[in-house]
mmCIF file of C-alpha atoms and ligand atoms in Angstrom:
data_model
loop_
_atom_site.group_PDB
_atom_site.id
_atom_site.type_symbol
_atom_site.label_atom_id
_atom_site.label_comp_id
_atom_site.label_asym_id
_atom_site.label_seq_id
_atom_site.Cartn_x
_atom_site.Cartn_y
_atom_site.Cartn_z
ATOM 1 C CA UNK A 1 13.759 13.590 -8.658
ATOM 2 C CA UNK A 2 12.829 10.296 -8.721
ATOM 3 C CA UNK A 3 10.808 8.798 -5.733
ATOM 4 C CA UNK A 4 12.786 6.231 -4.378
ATOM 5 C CA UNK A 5 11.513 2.659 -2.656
ATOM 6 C CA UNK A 6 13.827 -0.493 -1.679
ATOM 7 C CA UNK A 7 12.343 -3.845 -0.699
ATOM 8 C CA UNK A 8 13.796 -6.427 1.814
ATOM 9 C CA UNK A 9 13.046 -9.505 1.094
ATOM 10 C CA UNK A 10 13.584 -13.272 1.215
ATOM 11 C CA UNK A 11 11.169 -14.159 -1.434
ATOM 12 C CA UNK A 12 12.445 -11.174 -3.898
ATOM 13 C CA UNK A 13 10.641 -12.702 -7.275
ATOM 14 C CA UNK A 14 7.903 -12.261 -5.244
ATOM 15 C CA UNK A 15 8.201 -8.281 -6.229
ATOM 16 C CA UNK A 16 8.442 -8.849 -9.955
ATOM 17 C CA UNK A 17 5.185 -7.706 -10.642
ATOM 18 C CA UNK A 18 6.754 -4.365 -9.898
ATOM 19 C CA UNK A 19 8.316 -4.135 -12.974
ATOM 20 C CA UNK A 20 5.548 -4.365 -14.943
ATOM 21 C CA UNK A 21 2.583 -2.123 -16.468
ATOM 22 C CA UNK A 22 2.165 0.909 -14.599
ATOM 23 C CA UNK A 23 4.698 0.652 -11.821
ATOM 24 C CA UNK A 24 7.396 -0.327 -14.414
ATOM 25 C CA UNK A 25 6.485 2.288 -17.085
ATOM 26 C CA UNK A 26 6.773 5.245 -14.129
ATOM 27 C CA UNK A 27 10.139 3.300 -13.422
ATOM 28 C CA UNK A 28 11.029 3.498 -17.143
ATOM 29 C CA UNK A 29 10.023 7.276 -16.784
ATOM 30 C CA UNK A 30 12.349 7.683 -13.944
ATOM 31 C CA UNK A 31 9.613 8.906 -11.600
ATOM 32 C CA UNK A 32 10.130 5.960 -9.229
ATOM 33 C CA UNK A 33 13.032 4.189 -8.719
ATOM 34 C CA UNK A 34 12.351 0.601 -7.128
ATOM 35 C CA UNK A 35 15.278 -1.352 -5.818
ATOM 36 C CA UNK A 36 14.515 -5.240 -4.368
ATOM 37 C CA UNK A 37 17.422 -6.673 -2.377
ATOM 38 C CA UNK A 38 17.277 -10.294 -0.740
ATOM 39 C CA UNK A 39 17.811 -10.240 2.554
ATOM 40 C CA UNK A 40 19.494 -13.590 2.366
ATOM 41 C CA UNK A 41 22.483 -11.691 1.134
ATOM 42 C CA UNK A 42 22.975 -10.222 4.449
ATOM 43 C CA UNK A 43 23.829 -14.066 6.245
ATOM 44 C CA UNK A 44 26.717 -15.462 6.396
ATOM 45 C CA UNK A 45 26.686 -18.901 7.459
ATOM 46 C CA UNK A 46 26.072 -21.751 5.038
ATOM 47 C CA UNK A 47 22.473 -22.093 5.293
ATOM 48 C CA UNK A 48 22.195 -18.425 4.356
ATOM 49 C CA UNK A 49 19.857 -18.676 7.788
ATOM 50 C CA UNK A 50 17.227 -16.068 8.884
ATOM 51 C CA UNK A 51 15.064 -17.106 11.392
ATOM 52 C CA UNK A 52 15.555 -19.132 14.756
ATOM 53 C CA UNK A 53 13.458 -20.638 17.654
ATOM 54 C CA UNK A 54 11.624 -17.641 19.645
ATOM 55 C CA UNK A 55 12.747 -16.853 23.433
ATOM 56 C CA UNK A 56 9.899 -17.285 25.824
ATOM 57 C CA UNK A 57 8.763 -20.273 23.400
ATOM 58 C CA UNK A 58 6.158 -20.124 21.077
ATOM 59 C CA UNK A 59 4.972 -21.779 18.093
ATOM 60 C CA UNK A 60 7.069 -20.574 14.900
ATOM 61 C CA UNK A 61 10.442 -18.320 13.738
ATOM 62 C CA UNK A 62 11.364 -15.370 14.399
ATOM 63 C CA UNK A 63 13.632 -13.613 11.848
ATOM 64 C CA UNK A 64 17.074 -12.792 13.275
ATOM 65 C CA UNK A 65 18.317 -9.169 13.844
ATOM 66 C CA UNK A 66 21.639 -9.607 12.640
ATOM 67 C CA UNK A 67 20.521 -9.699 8.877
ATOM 68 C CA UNK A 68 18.203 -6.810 8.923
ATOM 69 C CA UNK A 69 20.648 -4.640 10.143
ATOM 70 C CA UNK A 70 22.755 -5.109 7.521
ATOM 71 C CA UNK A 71 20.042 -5.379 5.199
ATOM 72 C CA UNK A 72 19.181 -1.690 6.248
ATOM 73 C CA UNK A 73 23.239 -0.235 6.278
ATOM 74 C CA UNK A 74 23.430 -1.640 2.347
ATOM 75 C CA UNK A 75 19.990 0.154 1.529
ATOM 76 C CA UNK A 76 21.151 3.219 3.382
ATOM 77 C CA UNK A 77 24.742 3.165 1.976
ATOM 78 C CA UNK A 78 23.519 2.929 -1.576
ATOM 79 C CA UNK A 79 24.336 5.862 -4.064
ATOM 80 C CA UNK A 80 22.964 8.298 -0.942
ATOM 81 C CA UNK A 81 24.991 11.487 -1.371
ATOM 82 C CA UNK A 82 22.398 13.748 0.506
ATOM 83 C CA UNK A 83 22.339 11.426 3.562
ATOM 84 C CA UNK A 84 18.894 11.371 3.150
ATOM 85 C CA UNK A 85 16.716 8.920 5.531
ATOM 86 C CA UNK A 86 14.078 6.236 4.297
ATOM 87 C CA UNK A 87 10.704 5.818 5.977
ATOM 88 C CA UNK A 88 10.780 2.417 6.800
ATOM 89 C CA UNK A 89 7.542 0.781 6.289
ATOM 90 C CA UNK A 90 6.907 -2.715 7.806
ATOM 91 C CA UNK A 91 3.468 -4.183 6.795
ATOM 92 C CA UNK A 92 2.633 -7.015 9.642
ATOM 93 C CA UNK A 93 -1.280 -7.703 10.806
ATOM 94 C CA UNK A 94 -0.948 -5.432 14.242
ATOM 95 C CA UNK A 95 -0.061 -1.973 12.333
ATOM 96 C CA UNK A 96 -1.712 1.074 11.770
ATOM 97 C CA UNK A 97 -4.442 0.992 9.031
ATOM 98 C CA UNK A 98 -3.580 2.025 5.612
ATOM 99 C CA UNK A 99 -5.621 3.845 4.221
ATOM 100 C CA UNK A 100 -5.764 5.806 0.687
ATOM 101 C CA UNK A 101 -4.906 9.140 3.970
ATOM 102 C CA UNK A 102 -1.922 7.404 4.837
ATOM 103 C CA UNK A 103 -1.216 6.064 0.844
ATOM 104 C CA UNK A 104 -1.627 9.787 0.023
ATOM 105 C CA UNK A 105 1.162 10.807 2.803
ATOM 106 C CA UNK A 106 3.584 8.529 1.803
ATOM 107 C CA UNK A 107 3.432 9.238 -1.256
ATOM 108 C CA UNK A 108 4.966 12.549 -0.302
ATOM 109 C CA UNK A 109 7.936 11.298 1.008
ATOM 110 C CA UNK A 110 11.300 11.202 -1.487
ATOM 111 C CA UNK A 111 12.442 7.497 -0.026
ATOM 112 C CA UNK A 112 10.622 4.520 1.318
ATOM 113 C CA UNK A 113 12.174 1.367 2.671
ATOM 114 C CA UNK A 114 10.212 -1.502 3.047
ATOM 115 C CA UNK A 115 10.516 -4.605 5.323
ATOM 116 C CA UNK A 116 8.901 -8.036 4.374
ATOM 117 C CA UNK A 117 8.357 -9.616 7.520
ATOM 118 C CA UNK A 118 8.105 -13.710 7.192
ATOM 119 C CA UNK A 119 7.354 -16.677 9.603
ATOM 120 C CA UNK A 120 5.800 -14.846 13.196
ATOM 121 C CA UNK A 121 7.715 -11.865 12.233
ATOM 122 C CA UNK A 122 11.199 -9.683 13.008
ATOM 123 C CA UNK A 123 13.135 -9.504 16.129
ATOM 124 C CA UNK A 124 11.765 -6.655 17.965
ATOM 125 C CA UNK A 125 15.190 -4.999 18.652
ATOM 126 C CA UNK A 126 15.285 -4.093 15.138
ATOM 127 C CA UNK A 127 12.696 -1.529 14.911
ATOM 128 C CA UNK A 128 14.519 -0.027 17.827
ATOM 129 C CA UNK A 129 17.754 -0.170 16.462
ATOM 130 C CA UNK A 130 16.227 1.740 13.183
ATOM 131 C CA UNK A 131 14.432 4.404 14.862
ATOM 132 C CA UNK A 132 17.373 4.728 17.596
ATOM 133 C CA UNK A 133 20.761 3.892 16.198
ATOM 134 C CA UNK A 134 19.895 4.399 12.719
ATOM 135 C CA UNK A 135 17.661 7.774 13.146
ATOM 136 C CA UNK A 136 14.550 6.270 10.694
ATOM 137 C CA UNK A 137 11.189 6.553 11.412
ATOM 138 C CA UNK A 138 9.610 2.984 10.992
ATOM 139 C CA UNK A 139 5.801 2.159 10.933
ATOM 140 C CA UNK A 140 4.085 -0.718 10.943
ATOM 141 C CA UNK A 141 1.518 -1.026 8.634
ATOM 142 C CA UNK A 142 -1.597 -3.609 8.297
ATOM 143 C CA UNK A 143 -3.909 -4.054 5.060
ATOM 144 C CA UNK A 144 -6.622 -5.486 7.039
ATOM 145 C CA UNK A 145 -7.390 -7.914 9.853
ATOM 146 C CA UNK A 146 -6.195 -11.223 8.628
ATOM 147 C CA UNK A 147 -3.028 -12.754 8.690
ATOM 148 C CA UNK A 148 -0.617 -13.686 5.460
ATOM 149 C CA UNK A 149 2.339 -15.830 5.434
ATOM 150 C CA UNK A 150 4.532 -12.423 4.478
ATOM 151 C CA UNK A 151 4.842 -8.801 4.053
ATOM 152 C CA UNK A 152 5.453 -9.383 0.264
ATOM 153 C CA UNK A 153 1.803 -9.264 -0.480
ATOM 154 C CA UNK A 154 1.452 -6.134 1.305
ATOM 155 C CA UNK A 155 3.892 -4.665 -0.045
ATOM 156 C CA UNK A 156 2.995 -4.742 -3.637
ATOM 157 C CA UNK A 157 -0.224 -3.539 -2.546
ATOM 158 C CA UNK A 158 1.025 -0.413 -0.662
ATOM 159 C CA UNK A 159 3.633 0.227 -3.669
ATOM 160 C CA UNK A 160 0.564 0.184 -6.483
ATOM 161 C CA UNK A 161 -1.380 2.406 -4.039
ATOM 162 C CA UNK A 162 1.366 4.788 -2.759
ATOM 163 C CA UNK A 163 2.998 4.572 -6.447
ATOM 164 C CA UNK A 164 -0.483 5.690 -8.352
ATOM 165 C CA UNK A 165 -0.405 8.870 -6.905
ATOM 166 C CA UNK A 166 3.137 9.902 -7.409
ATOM 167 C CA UNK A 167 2.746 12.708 -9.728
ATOM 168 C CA UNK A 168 3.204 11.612 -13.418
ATOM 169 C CA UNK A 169 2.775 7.961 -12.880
ATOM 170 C CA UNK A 170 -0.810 7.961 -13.917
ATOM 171 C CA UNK A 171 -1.646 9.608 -17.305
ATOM 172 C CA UNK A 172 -4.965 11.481 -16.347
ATOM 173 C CA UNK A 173 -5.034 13.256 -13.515
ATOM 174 C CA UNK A 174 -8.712 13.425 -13.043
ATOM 175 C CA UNK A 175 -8.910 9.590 -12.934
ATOM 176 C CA UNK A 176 -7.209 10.487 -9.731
ATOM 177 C CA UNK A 177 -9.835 12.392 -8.412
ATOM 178 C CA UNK A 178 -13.237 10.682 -8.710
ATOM 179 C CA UNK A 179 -12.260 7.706 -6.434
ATOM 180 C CA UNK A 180 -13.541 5.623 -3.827
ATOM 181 C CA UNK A 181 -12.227 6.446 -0.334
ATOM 182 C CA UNK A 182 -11.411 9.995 -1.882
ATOM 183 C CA UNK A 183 -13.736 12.057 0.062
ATOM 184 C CA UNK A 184 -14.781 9.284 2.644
ATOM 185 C CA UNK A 185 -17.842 7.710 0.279
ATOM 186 C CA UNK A 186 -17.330 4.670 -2.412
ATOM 187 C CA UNK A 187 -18.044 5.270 -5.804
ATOM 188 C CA UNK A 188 -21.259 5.107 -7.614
ATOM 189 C CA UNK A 189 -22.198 2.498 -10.235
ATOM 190 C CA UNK A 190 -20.636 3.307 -13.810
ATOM 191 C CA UNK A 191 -21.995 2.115 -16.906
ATOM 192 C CA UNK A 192 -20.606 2.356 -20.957
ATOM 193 C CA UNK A 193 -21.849 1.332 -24.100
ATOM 194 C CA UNK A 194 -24.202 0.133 -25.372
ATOM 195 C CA UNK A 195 -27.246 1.522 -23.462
ATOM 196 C CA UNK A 196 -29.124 -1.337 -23.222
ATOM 197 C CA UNK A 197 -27.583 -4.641 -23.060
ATOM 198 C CA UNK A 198 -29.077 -8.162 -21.929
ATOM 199 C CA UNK A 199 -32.674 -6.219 -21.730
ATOM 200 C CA UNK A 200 -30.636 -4.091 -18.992
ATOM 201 C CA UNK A 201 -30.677 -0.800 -19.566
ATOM 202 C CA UNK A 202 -28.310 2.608 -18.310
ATOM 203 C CA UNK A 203 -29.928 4.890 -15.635
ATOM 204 C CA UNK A 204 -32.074 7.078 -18.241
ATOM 205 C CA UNK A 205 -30.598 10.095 -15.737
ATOM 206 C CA UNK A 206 -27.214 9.439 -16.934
ATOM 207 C CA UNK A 207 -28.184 9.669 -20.922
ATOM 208 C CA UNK A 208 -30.070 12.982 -19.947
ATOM 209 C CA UNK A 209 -27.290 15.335 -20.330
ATOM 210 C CA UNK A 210 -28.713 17.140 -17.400
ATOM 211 C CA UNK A 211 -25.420 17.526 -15.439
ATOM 212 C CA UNK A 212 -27.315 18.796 -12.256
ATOM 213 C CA UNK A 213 -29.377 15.899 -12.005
ATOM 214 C CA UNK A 214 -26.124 13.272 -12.553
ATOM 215 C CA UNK A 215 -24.100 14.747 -10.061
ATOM 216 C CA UNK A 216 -27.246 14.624 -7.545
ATOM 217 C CA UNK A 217 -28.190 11.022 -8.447
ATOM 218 C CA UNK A 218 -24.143 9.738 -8.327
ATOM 219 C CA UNK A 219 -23.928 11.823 -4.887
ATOM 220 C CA UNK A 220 -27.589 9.714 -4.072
ATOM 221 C CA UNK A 221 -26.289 6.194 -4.750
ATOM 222 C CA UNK A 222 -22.623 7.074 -3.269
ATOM 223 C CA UNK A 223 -24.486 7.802 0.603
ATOM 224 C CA UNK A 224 -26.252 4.526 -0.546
ATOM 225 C CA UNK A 225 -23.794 2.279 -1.214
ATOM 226 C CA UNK A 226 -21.799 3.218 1.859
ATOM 227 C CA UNK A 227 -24.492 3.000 4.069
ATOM 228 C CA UNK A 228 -25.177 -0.075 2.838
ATOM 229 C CA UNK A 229 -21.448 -1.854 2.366
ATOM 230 C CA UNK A 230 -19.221 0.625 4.924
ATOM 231 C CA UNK A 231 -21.988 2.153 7.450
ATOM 232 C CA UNK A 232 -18.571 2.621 9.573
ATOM 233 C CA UNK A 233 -17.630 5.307 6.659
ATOM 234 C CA UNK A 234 -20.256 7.643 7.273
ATOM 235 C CA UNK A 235 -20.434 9.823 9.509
ATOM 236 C CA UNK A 236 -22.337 13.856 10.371
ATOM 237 C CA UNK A 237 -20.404 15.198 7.819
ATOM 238 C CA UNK A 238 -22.406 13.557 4.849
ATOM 239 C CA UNK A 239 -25.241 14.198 6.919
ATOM 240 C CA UNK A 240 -27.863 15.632 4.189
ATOM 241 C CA UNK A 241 -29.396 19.040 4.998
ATOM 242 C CA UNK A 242 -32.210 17.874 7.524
ATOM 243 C CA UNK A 243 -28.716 15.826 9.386
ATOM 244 C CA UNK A 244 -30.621 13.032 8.224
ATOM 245 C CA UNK A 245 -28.319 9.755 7.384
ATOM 246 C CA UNK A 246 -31.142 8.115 6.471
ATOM 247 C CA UNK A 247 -31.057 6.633 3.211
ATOM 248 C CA UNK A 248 -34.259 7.442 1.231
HETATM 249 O O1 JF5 B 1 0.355 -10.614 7.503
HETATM 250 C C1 JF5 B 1 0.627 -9.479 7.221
HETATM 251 O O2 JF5 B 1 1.916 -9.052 6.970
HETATM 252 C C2 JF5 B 1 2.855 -10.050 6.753
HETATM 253 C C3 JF5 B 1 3.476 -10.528 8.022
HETATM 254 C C4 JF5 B 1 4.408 -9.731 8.680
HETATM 255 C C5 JF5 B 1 4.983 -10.198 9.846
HETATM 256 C C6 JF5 B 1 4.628 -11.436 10.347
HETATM 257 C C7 JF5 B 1 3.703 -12.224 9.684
HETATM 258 C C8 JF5 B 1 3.123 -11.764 8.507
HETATM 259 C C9 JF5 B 1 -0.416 -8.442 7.119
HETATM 260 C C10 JF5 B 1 -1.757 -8.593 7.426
HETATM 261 N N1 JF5 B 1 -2.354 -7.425 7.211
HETATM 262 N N2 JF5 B 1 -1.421 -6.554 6.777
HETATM 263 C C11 JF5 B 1 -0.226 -7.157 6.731
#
């Protein structure tokens, strides 16, 4: 069965790009099915409003609760015969880290729901009223330590990630498995033809057919690069056999 993934948003063009190449070919192949709703659909008044002035003051909007909630009851009531229950997944900058671990988990899970948060962000009450009155589990979820004007962003980031390693989506399945982040290291440098180029030439060790000595000198230059781009990566494990981490 299809994997399935709804987006709430107010800026719904905004997840267009999800119809396209890869994510729109698995579509096409029925392996996910991606549904974008706007949550402006969900107001009522004639201003089709969203946000208001924050209690406690503040600088900013905060998005009302009101349309959410029925945001979430229409992606819930939708074609759901088995009752089954979305993960809801709201990116916003103070959420847990994802992470190609966490990309890999979701990408387990038969329904994801995500929220794109605008202005200062959603009415707090709503996350409870998912995980309490509507029985989801909801986690925030933060691409990195800087701030964007929307969860939009984020969220076609997460569904190229988490959608990549749906089973089927990508042709190849090796391509799937050499990988930075994979095993904790980046990747090493990769080179194609022509061998030398612009009096720059391909690491004779790769053109030596000796497989031993490739899979050494990739493993060499993949504790290098970390150490020198993502020292926070490494850690005892890639220790070499003296528990050195020193790079040589
Ligand atoms: O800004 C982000 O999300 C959009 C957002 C959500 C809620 C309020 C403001 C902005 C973000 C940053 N890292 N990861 C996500």
């Amino acid at each position: 069965p299809a994997m399935r993934l709804d987006v709430v948003s107010i800026f719904p063009d905004y997840l267009a790009p999800l119809e396209l190449s890869l994510i729109g070919k698995a579509r096409e192949d029925g392996l996910l099915d991606v549904r974008v709703h706007d949550l402006r659909d969900f107001t009522h008044d004639r201003h089709r409003t969203v946000d208001d002035t924050p209690y406690g003051g503040g600088a900013g909007m905060v998005m009302k609760p009101q349309p959410w909630s029925e945001a979430l009851d229409h992606v819930l009531a939708l074609d759901n015969p088995s009752g089954a229950r979305p993960h809801l997944v709201v990116p916003g900058p103070g959420g847990q880290p994802f992470t190609q671990a966490l990309a890999r988990q979701l990408a387990l899970e038969p329904w994801l729901a995500f929220a794109c948060g605008r202005y200062e962000g959603i009415d707090e009450r709503v996350y409870d009223h998912a995980r309490e009155d509507l029985g989801l589990e909801v986690s925030v979820v933060s691409l990195g330590d800087y701030v964007l004007n929307g969860g939009e962003v984020a969220v076609l980031a997460m569904v190229e990630a988490i959608g990549r390693l749906v089973p089927g989506v990508i042709g190849n399945a090796e391509s799937l498995v050499e990988e930075s982040h994979e095993d904790g290291l980046l990747e090493y440098p990769i080179y194609t033809k022509p061998s030398s180029w612009n009096g720059r030439e391909v690491p004779p060790v790769l053109l030596s057919g000796n497989h031993g000595a490739i899979a050494a000198w990739r493993h060499e230059q993949r504790l290098a690069r970390t150490a020198a781009r993502r020292p926070d990566l490494l850690h005892a494990s890639h220790a070499g056999p003296h528990g050195d981490l020193e790079i040589s």
